[in-house]
Short mmCIF file of C-alpha atoms in Angstrom, two decimals:
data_model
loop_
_atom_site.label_atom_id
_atom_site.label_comp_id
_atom_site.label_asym_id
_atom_site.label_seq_id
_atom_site.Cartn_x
_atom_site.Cartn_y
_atom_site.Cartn_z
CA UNK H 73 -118.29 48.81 -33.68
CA UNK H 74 -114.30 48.65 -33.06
CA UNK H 75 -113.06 45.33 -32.26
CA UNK H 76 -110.14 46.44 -29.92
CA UNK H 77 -110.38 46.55 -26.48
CA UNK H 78 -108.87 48.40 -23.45
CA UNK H 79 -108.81 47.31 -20.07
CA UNK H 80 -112.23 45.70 -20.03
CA UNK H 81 -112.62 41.79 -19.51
CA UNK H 82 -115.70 40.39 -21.25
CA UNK H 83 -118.61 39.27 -19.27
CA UNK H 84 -118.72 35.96 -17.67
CA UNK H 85 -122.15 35.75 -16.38
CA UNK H 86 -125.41 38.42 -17.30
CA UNK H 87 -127.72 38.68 -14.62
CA UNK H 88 -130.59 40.09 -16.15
CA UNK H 89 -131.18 38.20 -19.58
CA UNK H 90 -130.31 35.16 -20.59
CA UNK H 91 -127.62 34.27 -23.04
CA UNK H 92 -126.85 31.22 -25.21
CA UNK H 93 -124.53 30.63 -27.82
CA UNK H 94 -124.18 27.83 -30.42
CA UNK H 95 -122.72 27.59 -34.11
CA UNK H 96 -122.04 31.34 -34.61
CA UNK H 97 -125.66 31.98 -33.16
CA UNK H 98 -126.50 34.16 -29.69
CA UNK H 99 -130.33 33.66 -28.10
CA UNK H 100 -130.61 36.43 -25.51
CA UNK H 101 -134.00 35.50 -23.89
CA UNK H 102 -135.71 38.22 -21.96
CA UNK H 103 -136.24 36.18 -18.82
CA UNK H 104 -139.08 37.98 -16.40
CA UNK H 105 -141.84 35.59 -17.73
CA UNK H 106 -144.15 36.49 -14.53
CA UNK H 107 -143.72 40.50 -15.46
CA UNK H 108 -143.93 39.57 -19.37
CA UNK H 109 -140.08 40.25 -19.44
CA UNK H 110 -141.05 43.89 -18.50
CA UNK H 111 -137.65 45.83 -18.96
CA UNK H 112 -135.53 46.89 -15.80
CA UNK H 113 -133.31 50.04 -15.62
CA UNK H 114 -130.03 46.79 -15.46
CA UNK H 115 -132.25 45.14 -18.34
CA UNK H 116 -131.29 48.31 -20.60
CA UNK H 117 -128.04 47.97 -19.79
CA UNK H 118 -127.04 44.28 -19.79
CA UNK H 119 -128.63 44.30 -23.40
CA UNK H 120 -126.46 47.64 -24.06
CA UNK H 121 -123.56 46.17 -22.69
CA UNK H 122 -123.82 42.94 -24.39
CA UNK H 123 -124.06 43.50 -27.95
CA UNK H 124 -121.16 46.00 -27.59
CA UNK H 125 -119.07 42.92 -26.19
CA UNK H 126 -120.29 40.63 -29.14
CA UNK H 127 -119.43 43.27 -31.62
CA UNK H 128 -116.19 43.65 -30.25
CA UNK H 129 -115.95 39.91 -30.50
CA UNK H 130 -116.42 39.51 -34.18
CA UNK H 131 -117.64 35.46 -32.77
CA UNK H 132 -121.15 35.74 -33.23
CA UNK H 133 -122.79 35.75 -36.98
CA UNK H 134 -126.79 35.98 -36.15
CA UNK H 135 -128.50 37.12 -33.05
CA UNK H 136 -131.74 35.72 -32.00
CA UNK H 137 -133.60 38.07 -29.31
CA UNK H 138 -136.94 36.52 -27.58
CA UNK H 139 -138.95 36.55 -24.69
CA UNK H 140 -140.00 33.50 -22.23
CA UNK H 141 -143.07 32.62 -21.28
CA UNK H 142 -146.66 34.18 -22.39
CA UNK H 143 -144.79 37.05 -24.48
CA UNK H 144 -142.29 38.56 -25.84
CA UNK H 145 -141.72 42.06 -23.64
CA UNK H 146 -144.46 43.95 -21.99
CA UNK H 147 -142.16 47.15 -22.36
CA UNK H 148 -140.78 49.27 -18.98
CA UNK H 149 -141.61 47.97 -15.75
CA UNK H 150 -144.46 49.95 -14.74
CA UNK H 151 -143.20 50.10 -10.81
CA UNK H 152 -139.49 49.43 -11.12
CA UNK H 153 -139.26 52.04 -14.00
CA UNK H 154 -142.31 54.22 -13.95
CA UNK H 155 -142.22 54.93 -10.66
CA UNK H 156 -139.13 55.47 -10.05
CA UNK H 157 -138.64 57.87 -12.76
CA UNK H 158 -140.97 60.00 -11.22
CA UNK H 159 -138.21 60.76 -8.67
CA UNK H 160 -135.31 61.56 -10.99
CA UNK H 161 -134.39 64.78 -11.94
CA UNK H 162 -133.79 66.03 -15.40
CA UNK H 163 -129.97 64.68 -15.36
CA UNK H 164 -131.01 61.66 -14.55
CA UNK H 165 -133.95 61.35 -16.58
CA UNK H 166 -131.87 62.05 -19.53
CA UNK H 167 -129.24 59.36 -18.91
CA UNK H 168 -131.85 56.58 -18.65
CA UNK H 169 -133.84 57.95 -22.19
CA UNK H 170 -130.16 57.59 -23.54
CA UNK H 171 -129.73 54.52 -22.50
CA UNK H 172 -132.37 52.79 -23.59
CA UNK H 173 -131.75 54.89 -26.98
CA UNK H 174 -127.91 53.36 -27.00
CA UNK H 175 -129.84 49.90 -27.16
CA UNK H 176 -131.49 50.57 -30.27
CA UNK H 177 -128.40 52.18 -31.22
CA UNK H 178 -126.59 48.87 -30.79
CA UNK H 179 -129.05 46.50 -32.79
CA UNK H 180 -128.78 48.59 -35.35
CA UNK H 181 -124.90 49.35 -35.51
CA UNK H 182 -123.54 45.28 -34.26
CA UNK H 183 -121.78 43.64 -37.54
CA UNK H 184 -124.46 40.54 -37.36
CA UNK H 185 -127.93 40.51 -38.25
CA UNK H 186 -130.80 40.35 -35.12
CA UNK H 187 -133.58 38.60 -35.65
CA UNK H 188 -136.81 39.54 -33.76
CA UNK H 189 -138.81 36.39 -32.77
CA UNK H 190 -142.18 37.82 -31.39
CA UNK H 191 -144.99 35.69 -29.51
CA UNK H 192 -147.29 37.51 -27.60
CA UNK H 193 -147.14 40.83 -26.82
CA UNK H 194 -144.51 43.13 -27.84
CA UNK H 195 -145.36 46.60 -26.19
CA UNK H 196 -143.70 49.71 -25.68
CA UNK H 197 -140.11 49.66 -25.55
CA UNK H 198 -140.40 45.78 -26.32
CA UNK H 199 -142.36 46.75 -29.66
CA UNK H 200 -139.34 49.22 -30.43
CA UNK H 201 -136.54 46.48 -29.52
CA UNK H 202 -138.49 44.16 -32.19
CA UNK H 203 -138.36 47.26 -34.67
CA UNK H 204 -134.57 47.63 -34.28
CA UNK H 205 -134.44 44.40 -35.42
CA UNK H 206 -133.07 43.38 -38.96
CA UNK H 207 -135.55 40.15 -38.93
CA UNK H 208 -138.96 40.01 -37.18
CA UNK H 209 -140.87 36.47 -36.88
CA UNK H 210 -143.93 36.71 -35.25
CA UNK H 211 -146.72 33.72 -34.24
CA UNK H 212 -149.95 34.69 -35.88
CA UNK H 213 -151.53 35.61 -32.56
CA UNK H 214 -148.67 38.32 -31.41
CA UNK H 215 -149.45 41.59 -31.09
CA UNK H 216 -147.59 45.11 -30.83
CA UNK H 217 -148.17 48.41 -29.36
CA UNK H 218 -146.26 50.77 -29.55
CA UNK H 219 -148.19 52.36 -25.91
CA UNK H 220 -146.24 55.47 -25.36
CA UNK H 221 -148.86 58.26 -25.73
CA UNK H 222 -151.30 56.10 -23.07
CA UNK H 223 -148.15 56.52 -20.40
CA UNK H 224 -148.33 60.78 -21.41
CA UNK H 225 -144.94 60.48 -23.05
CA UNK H 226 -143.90 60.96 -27.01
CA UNK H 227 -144.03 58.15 -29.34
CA UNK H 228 -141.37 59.02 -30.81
CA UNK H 229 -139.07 57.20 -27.91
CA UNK H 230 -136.02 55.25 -28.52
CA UNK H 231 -136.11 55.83 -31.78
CA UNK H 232 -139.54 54.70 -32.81
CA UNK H 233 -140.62 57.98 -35.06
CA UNK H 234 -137.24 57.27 -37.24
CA UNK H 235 -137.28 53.90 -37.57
CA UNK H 236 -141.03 52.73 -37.75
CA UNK H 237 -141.50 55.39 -40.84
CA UNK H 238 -139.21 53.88 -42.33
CA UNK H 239 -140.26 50.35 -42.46
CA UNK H 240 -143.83 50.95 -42.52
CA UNK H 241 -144.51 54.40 -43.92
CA UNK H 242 -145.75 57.90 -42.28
CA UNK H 243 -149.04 57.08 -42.35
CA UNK H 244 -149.05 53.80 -40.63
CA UNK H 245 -146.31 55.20 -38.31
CA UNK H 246 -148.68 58.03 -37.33
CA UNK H 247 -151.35 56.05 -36.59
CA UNK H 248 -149.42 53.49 -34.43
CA UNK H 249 -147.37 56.34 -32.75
CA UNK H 250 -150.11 58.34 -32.07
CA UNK H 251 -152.93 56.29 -30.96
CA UNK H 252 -151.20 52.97 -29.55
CA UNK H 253 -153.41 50.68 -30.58
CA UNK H 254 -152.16 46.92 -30.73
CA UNK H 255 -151.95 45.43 -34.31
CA UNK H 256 -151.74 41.96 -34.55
CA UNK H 257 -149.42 39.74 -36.61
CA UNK H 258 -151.45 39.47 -40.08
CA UNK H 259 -151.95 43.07 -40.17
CA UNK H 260 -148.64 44.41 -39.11
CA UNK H 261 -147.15 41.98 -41.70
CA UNK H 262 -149.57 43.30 -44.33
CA UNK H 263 -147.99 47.28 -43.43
CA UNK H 264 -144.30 45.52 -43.22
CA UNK H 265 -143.78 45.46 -39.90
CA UNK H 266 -142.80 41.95 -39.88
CA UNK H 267 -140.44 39.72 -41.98
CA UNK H 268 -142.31 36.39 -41.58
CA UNK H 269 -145.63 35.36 -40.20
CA UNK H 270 -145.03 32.09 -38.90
CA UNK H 271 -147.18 28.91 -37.80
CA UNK H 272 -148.60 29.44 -34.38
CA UNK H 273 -145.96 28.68 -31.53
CA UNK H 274 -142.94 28.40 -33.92
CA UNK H 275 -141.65 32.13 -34.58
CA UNK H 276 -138.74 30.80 -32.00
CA UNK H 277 -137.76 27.87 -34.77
CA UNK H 278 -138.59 30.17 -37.40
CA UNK H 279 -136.20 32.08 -36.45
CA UNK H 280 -133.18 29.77 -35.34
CA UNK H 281 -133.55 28.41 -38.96
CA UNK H 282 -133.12 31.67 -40.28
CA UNK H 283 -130.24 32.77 -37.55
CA UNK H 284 -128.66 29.29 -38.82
CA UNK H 285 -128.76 30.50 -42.56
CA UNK H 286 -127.65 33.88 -41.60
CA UNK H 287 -124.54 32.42 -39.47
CA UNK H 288 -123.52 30.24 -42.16
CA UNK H 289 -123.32 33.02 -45.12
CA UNK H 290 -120.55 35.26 -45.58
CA UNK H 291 -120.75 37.33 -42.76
CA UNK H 292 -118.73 40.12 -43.92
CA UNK H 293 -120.69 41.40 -46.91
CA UNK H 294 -124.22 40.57 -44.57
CA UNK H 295 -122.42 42.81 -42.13
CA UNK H 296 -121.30 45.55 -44.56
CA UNK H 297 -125.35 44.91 -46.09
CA UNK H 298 -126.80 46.40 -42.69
CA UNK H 299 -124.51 48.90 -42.24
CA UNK H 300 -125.43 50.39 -45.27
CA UNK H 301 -128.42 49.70 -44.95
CA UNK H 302 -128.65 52.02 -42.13
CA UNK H 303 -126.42 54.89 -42.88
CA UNK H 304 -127.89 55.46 -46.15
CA UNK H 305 -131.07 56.24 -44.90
CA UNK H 306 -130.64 59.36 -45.00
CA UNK H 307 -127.83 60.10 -47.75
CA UNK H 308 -128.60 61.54 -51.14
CA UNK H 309 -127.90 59.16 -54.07
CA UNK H 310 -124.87 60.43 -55.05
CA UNK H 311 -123.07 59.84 -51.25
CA UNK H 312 -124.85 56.99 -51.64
CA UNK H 313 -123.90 55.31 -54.85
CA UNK H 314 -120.03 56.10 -53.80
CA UNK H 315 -120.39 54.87 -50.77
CA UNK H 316 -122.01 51.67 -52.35
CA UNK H 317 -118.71 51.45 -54.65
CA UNK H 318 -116.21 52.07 -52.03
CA UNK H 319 -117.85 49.10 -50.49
CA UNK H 320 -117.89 46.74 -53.20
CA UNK H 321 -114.18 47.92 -53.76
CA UNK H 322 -113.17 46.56 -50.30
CA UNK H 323 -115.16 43.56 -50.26
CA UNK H 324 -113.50 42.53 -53.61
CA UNK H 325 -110.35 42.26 -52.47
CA UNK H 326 -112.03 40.14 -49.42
CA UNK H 327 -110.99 36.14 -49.06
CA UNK H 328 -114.76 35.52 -49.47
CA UNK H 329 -114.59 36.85 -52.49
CA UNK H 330 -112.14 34.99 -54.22
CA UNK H 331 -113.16 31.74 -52.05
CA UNK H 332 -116.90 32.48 -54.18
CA UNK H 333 -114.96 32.03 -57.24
CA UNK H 334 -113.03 29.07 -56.00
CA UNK H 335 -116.27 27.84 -55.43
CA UNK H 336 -118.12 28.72 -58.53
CA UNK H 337 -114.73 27.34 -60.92
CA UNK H 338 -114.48 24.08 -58.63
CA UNK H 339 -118.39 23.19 -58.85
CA UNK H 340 -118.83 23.07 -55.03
CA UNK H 341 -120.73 25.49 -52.36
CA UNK H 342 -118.32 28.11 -51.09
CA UNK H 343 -116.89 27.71 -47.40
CA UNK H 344 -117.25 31.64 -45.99
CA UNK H 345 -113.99 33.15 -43.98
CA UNK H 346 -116.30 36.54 -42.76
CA UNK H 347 -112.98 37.87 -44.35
#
């Protein structure tokens, strides 16, 4: 994402989530802990709106997105989003499915890695947010469900039939798209859904740790890392391998890079720029 900016002032206050910030590190909390953080049609969009302003930033190094309370997101609010969309036209139908598709679409194009940290349940479109992730931490007794065919709609929403292939295979994809069925941490980090099982009640420190290693590294070549990580998904080898060089060209004329031979010559851990 471009770091200029027009006319727009940055956000003072987000109504809908909860933001922190410390040491290079955003927590966005998904605060609706007596709906399971259910997502609201201004839920979508705060979370939208707010990684585009962080990305524009270039001040944040690691993202840490959880939930409060007994989960980690239910998924759509059944009556503030369910209902409601049974009301809209097809216009307006298709701008919300956007929108909620221009989320994913942000996790996965911000220059900083996000980092899932799952308790609970992580349904629906929360089981999709966790997928966009880069990282996901889960406590042994979370659970995800990808629910979309119990609601009568495709599971391939927001991106879930690209992505979830992708990290855990067709045939693990089709069953969780298809039937919507929870799986529970030890399994769906056996089919590598998650990056880390961790200790029961500590996938939040699990991942701040990790957030705190990510922030500290040399942000420009993790950022480059995801990037190409997702656009050469679906490239050929050849666009692919030149892409991979044209890369590497740029980042080694980077300070980071020299400051890593600095480093290396001097006997001392390098001090990263992200430049």
């Amino acid at each position: 994402m471009s770091p200029f900016t027009g006319s727009a002032r940055t956000t003072d206050a987000w109504q809908h989530i909860r933001v922190s910030r410390q040491d290079g590190i955003a927590t966005v909390t998904l605060a609706r802990p007596d709906r399971l953080n259910a997502l609201t049609f201004e839920a979508y969009a705060d979370l939208r709106d707010l990684l585009a302003e962080l990305s524009r930033e270039r001040s944040v190094r690691a993202l840490v997105l959880g939930g409060e309370g007994r989960g980690f997101c239910s998924g759509g609010d059944v009556e503030e989003i369910i209902g409601a969309t049974l009301a809209m036209d097809t216009g307006r139908l298709l701008d919300f499915n956007r929108m909620t598709g221009q989320v994913v679409r942000a996790i996965r194009e911000c220059p900083f890695p996000v980092i899932a940290a799952v308790h609970g349940v992580a349904a629906g479109a929360g089981a999709v947010l966790a997928l966009a992730a880069d990282f996901r931490i889960a406590d042994p007794s979370a659970r995800f469900a990808f629910l979309f065919t119990k609601v009568g709609l495709s599971g391939g929403d927001m991106g879930a039939a690209y992505l979830l292939p992708r990290v855990v295979g067709l045939g693990h994809a089709t069953r969780l798209l298809m039937l919507g069925e929870p799986v529970r941490a030890p399994e769906a980090e056996r089919i590598g859904l998650l990056s880390e099982l961790a200790e029961e009640g500590r996938a939040d420190t699990a991942a701040q740790a990790l957030a705190q290693r990510l922030a500290t590294g040399p942000a420009l070549a993790l950022a480059q890392t995801k990037a190409l990580l997702t656009a050469e998904l679906d490239m050929p080898l050849g666009a692919a391998v030149e892409m991979d060089a044209a890369t590497q060209a740029l980042l080694m004329n980077s300070a980071d890079y020299a400051e890593f031979h600095a480093a290396f010559t001097e006997k001392r851990p390098p001090k990263w720029q992200g430049k």
